[in-house]
XYZ file of C-alpha atoms in Angstrom:
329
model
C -22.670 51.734 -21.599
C -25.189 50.739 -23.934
C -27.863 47.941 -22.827
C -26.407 45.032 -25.381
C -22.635 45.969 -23.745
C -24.289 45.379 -20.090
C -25.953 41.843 -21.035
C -22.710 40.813 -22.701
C -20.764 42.318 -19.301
C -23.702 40.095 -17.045
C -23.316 37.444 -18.764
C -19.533 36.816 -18.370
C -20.179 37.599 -14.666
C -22.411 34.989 -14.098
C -21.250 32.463 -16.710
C -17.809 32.172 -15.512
C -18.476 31.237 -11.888
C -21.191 28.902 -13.107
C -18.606 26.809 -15.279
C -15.916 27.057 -12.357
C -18.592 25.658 -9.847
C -19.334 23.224 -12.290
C -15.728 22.231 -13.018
C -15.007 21.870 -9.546
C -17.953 19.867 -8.520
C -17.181 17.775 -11.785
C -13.182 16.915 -10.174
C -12.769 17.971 -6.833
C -16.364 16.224 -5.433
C -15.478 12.630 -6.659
C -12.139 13.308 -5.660
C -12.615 14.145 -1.743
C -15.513 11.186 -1.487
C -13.418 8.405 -2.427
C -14.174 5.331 -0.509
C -14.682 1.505 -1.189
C -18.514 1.262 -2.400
C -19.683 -2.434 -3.442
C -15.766 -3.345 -4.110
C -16.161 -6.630 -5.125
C -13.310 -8.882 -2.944
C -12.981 -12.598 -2.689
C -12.873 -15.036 0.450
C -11.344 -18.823 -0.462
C -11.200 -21.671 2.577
C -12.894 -23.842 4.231
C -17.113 -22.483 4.829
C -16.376 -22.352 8.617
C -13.592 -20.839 8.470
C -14.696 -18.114 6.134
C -17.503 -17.329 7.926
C -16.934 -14.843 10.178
C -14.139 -12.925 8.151
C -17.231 -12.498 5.372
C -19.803 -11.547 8.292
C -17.040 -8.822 9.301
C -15.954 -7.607 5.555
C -20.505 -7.363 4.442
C -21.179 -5.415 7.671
C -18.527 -2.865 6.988
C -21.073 -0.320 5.861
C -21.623 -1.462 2.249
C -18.129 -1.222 1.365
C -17.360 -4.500 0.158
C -19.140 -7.288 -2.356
C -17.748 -10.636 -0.563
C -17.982 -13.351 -3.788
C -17.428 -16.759 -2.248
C -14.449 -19.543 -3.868
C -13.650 -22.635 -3.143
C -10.121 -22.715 -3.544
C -7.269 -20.368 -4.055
C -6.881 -21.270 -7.749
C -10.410 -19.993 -8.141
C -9.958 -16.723 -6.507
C -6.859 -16.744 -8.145
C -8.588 -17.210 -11.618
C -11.364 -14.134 -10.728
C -8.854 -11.922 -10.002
C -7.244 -12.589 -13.277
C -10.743 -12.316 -15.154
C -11.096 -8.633 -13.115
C -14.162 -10.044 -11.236
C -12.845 -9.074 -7.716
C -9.895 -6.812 -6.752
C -8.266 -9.478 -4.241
C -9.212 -12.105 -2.401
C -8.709 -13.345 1.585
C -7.483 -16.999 1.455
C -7.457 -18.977 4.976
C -5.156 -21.492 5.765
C -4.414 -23.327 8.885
C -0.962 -21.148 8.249
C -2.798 -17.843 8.656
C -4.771 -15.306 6.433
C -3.013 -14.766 3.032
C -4.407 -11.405 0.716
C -3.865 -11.845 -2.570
C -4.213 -8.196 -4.241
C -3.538 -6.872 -7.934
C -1.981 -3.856 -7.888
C -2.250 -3.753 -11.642
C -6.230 -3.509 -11.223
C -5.656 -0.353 -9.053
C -2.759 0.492 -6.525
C -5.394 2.255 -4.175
C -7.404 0.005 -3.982
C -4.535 -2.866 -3.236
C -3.623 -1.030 -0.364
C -7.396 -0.064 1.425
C -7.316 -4.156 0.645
C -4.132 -4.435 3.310
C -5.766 -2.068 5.368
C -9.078 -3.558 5.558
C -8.148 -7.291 5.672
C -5.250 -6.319 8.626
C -8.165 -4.787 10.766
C -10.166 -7.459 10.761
C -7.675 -10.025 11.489
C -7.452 -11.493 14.841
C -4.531 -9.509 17.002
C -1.108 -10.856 16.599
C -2.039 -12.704 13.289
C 0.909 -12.791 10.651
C -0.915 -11.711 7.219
C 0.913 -12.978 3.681
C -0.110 -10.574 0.666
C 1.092 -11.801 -2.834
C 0.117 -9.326 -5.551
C -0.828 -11.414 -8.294
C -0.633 -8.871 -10.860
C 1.894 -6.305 -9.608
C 2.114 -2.967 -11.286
C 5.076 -2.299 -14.088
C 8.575 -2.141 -13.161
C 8.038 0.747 -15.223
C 5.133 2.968 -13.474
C 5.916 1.588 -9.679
C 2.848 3.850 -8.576
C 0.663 3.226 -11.847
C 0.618 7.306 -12.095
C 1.795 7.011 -15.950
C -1.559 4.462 -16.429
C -3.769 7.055 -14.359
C -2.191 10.225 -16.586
C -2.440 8.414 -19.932
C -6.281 9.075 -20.004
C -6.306 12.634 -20.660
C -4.648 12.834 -23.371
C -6.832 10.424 -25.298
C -10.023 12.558 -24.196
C -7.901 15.773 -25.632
C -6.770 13.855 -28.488
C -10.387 12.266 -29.822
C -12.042 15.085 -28.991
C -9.765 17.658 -31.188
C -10.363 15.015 -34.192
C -14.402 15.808 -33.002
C -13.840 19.379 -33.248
C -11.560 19.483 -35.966
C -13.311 17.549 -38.574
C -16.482 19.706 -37.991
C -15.068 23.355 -37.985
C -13.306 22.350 -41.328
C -16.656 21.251 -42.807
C -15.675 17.531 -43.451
C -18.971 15.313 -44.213
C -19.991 11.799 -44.716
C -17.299 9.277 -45.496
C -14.607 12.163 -45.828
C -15.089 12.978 -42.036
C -15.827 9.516 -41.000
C -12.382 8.093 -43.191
C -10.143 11.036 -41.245
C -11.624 10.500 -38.072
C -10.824 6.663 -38.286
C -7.272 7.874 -39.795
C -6.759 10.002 -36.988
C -7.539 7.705 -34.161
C -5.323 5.135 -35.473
C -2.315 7.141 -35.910
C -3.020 8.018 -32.418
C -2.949 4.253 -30.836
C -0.121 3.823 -32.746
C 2.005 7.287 -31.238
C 0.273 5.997 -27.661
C 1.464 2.502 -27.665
C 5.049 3.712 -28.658
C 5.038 6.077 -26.091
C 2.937 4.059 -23.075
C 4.169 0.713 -23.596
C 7.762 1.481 -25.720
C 8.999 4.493 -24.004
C 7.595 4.490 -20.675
C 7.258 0.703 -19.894
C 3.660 1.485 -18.169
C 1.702 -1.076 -20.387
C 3.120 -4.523 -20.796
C 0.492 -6.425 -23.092
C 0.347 -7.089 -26.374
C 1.799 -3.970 -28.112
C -0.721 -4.129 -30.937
C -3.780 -5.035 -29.060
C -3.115 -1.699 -27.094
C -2.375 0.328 -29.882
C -6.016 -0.897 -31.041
C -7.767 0.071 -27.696
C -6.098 3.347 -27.709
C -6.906 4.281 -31.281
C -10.723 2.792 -30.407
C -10.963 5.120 -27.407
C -9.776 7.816 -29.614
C -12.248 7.082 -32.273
C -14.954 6.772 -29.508
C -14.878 10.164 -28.441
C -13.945 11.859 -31.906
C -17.299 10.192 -33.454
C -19.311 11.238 -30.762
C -18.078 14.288 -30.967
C -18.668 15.282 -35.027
C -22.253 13.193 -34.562
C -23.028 14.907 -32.169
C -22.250 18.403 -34.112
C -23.793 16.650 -37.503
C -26.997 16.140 -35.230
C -27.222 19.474 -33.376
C -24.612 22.184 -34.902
C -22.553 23.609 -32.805
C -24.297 22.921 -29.797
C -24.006 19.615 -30.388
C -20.095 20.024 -30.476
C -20.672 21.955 -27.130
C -22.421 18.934 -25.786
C -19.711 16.275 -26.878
C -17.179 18.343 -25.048
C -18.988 18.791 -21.755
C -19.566 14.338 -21.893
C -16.238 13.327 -22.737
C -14.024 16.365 -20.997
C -15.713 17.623 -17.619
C -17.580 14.426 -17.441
C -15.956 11.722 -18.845
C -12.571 12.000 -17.161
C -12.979 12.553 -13.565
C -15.446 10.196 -13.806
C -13.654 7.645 -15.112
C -12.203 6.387 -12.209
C -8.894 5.150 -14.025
C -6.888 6.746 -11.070
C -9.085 5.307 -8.419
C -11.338 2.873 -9.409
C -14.862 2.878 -10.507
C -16.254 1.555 -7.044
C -14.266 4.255 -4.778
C -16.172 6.672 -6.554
C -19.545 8.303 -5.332
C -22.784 6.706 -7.123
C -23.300 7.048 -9.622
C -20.727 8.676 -10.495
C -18.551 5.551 -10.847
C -21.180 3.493 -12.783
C -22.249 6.311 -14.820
C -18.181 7.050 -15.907
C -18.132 3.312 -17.378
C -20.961 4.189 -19.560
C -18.381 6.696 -21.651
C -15.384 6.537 -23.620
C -13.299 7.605 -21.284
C -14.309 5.608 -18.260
C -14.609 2.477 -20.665
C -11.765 2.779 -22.223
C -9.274 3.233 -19.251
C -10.650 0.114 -18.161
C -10.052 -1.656 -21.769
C -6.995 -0.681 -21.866
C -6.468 -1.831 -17.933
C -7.330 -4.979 -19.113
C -5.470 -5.809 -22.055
C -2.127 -4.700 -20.789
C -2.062 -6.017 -17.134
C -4.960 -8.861 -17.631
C -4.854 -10.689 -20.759
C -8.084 -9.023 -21.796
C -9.475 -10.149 -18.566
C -13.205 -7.834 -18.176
C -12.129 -6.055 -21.393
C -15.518 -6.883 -22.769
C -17.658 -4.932 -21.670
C -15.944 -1.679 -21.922
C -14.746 -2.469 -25.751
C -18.747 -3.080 -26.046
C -19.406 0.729 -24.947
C -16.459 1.910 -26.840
C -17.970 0.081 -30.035
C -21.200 1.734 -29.789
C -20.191 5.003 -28.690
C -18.178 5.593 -32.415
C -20.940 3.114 -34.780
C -23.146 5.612 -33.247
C -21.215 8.622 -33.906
C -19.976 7.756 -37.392
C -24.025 6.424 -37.763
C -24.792 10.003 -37.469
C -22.263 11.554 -39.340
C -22.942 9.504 -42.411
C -27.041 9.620 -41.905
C -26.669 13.391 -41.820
C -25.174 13.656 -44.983
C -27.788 11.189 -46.509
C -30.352 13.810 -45.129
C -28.581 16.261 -47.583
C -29.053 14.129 -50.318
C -32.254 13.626 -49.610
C -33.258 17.318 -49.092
C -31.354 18.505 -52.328
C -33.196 15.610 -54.435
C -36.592 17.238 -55.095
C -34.474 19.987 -56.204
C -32.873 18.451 -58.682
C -35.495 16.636 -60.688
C -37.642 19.495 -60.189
C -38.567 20.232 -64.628
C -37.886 23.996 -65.518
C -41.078 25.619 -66.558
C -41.792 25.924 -70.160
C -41.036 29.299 -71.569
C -43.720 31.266 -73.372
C -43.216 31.144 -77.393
C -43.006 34.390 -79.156
């Protein structure tokens, strides 16, 4: 075997097992560590009543953010705005949870859970979910799979556009092309077909196609910026990264830090929650992660269109460049 045949042969054998260690740390670690971390909750009633149910929830290891309301219409009104997940309202009736399923399933049940523990023995507990999941996706397992396929989707529009040589406005007009086609086939399918969004149709067709456009710019800047590498680099953010990071199965705050804040700061992560909040919320938090999206593809179309002014630029001198005189006679 000759000595270029025995790197080539090393290097699979240590290569491989590198990127399956990675992969699995990347899914299976957030995965098996998922616990309530800073979950932000509400408590609503009276200041002496709420007292010791707020002492009980903030010494619980750091698992809970307690934010303090003075009514039920005001915890009521931050669960709708995606501040907190639920809220504890007491009443001389009793303890009543108010969850949103919509924001998360798991984390409307640890909410049962948790709130059930620490109420006194033999205490009847109401829970209302205010913003109950789909008739549609009972379990919110459609929402949690949609995500994937927008990563797979924007990032073959990344990938694509570059391997076929597409530059400036050309790539940047067919990556916007592409991601719109694709909120459009998403929304029929997610909200149409399925039933597992129930917004505005349009509004989610324009997250989707955002998301899509998110990753896909980052992607073909990216590989404008740094070549192929570059492309290699997009992939390992949005795909091994960006997904089980995300947290759209979970939530953000069950994952590991920083994991969970880290997974809002990409297209993925930001746009699961977008599109959490514009189908089940009334746009409710969708701020922020529409922000992220936003920058994510200026950025990335930024690039590809400053690249090809770099061309430009480059071939200039070239072209004025006078021909040198030739010699008479």
């Amino acid at each position: 075997m000759s000595a270029t045949a025995s790197r080539k042969t090393l290097a699979v054998l240590v290569l491989i097992p590198a990127v399956a260690a990675l992969v699995l740390w990347a899914f299976a670690w957030p995965a098996a560590r998922i616990a309530p971390r800073d979950l932000p909750v509400g408590v609503a009633g009276p200041a002496t009543a709420t007292a010791s149910l707020e002492q009980r929830l903030t010494e619980r290891g750091g698992a809970f953010e307690v934010h303090r309301y003075d009514s039920e219409a005001a915890a009521r009104a931050a669960i709708g705005d995606r501040a907190v997940y639920g809220a504890v309202i007491v009443t001389p009736r009793g303890p009543e949870l108010l969850t949103a399923s919509a924001a998360s399933p798991l984390v409307a049940g640890l909410l049962r859970e948790a709130v059930s523990a620490q109420a006194p023995a033999g205490t009847p507990m109401k829970v209302t979910d205010v913003v109950p999941v789909p008739v549609g996706d009972p379990r919110g397992s459609a929402f949690g799979a949609s995500l994937f396929p927008l990563i797979l989707a924007g990032a073959a529009s990344g990938a694509v556009v570059t391997l076929l040589g597409l530059r400036r406005t050309r790539a940047a007009l067919a990556l916007a092309g592409a991601a719109a086609l694709a909120g459009i086939v998403g929304a029929a399918l997610g909200h149409s077909w399925l039933g597992a969004l129930t917004g505005d149709w349009w509004t989610e067709a324009g997250v989707l196609a955002l998301t899509v456009l998110a990753i896909g710019a980052a992607l073909a800047g990216l590989a404008a910026l740094l070549g192929r590498v570059g492309l290699g680099l997009g992939a390992l953010l949005m795909i091994l990264l960006g997904n089980p990071f995300s947290g759209v199965a979970s939530a953000p705050e069950l994952l590991p830090a920083p994991v969970g804040a880290l997974g809002q700061w990409l297209p993925p992560g930001a746009g699961g929650s977008a599109l959490r909040s514009v189908a089940f919320f009334d746009g409710g938090g969708a701020a922020a992660p529409l922000l992220v999206l936003g920058v994510w593809a200026v950025a990335g179309l930024a690039a590809l269109l400053l690249d090809g002014r770099r061309d430009r630029t480059a071939a200039a001198p070239a072209a004025t460049t006078a021909p040198e005189p030739v010699p008479a006679g």
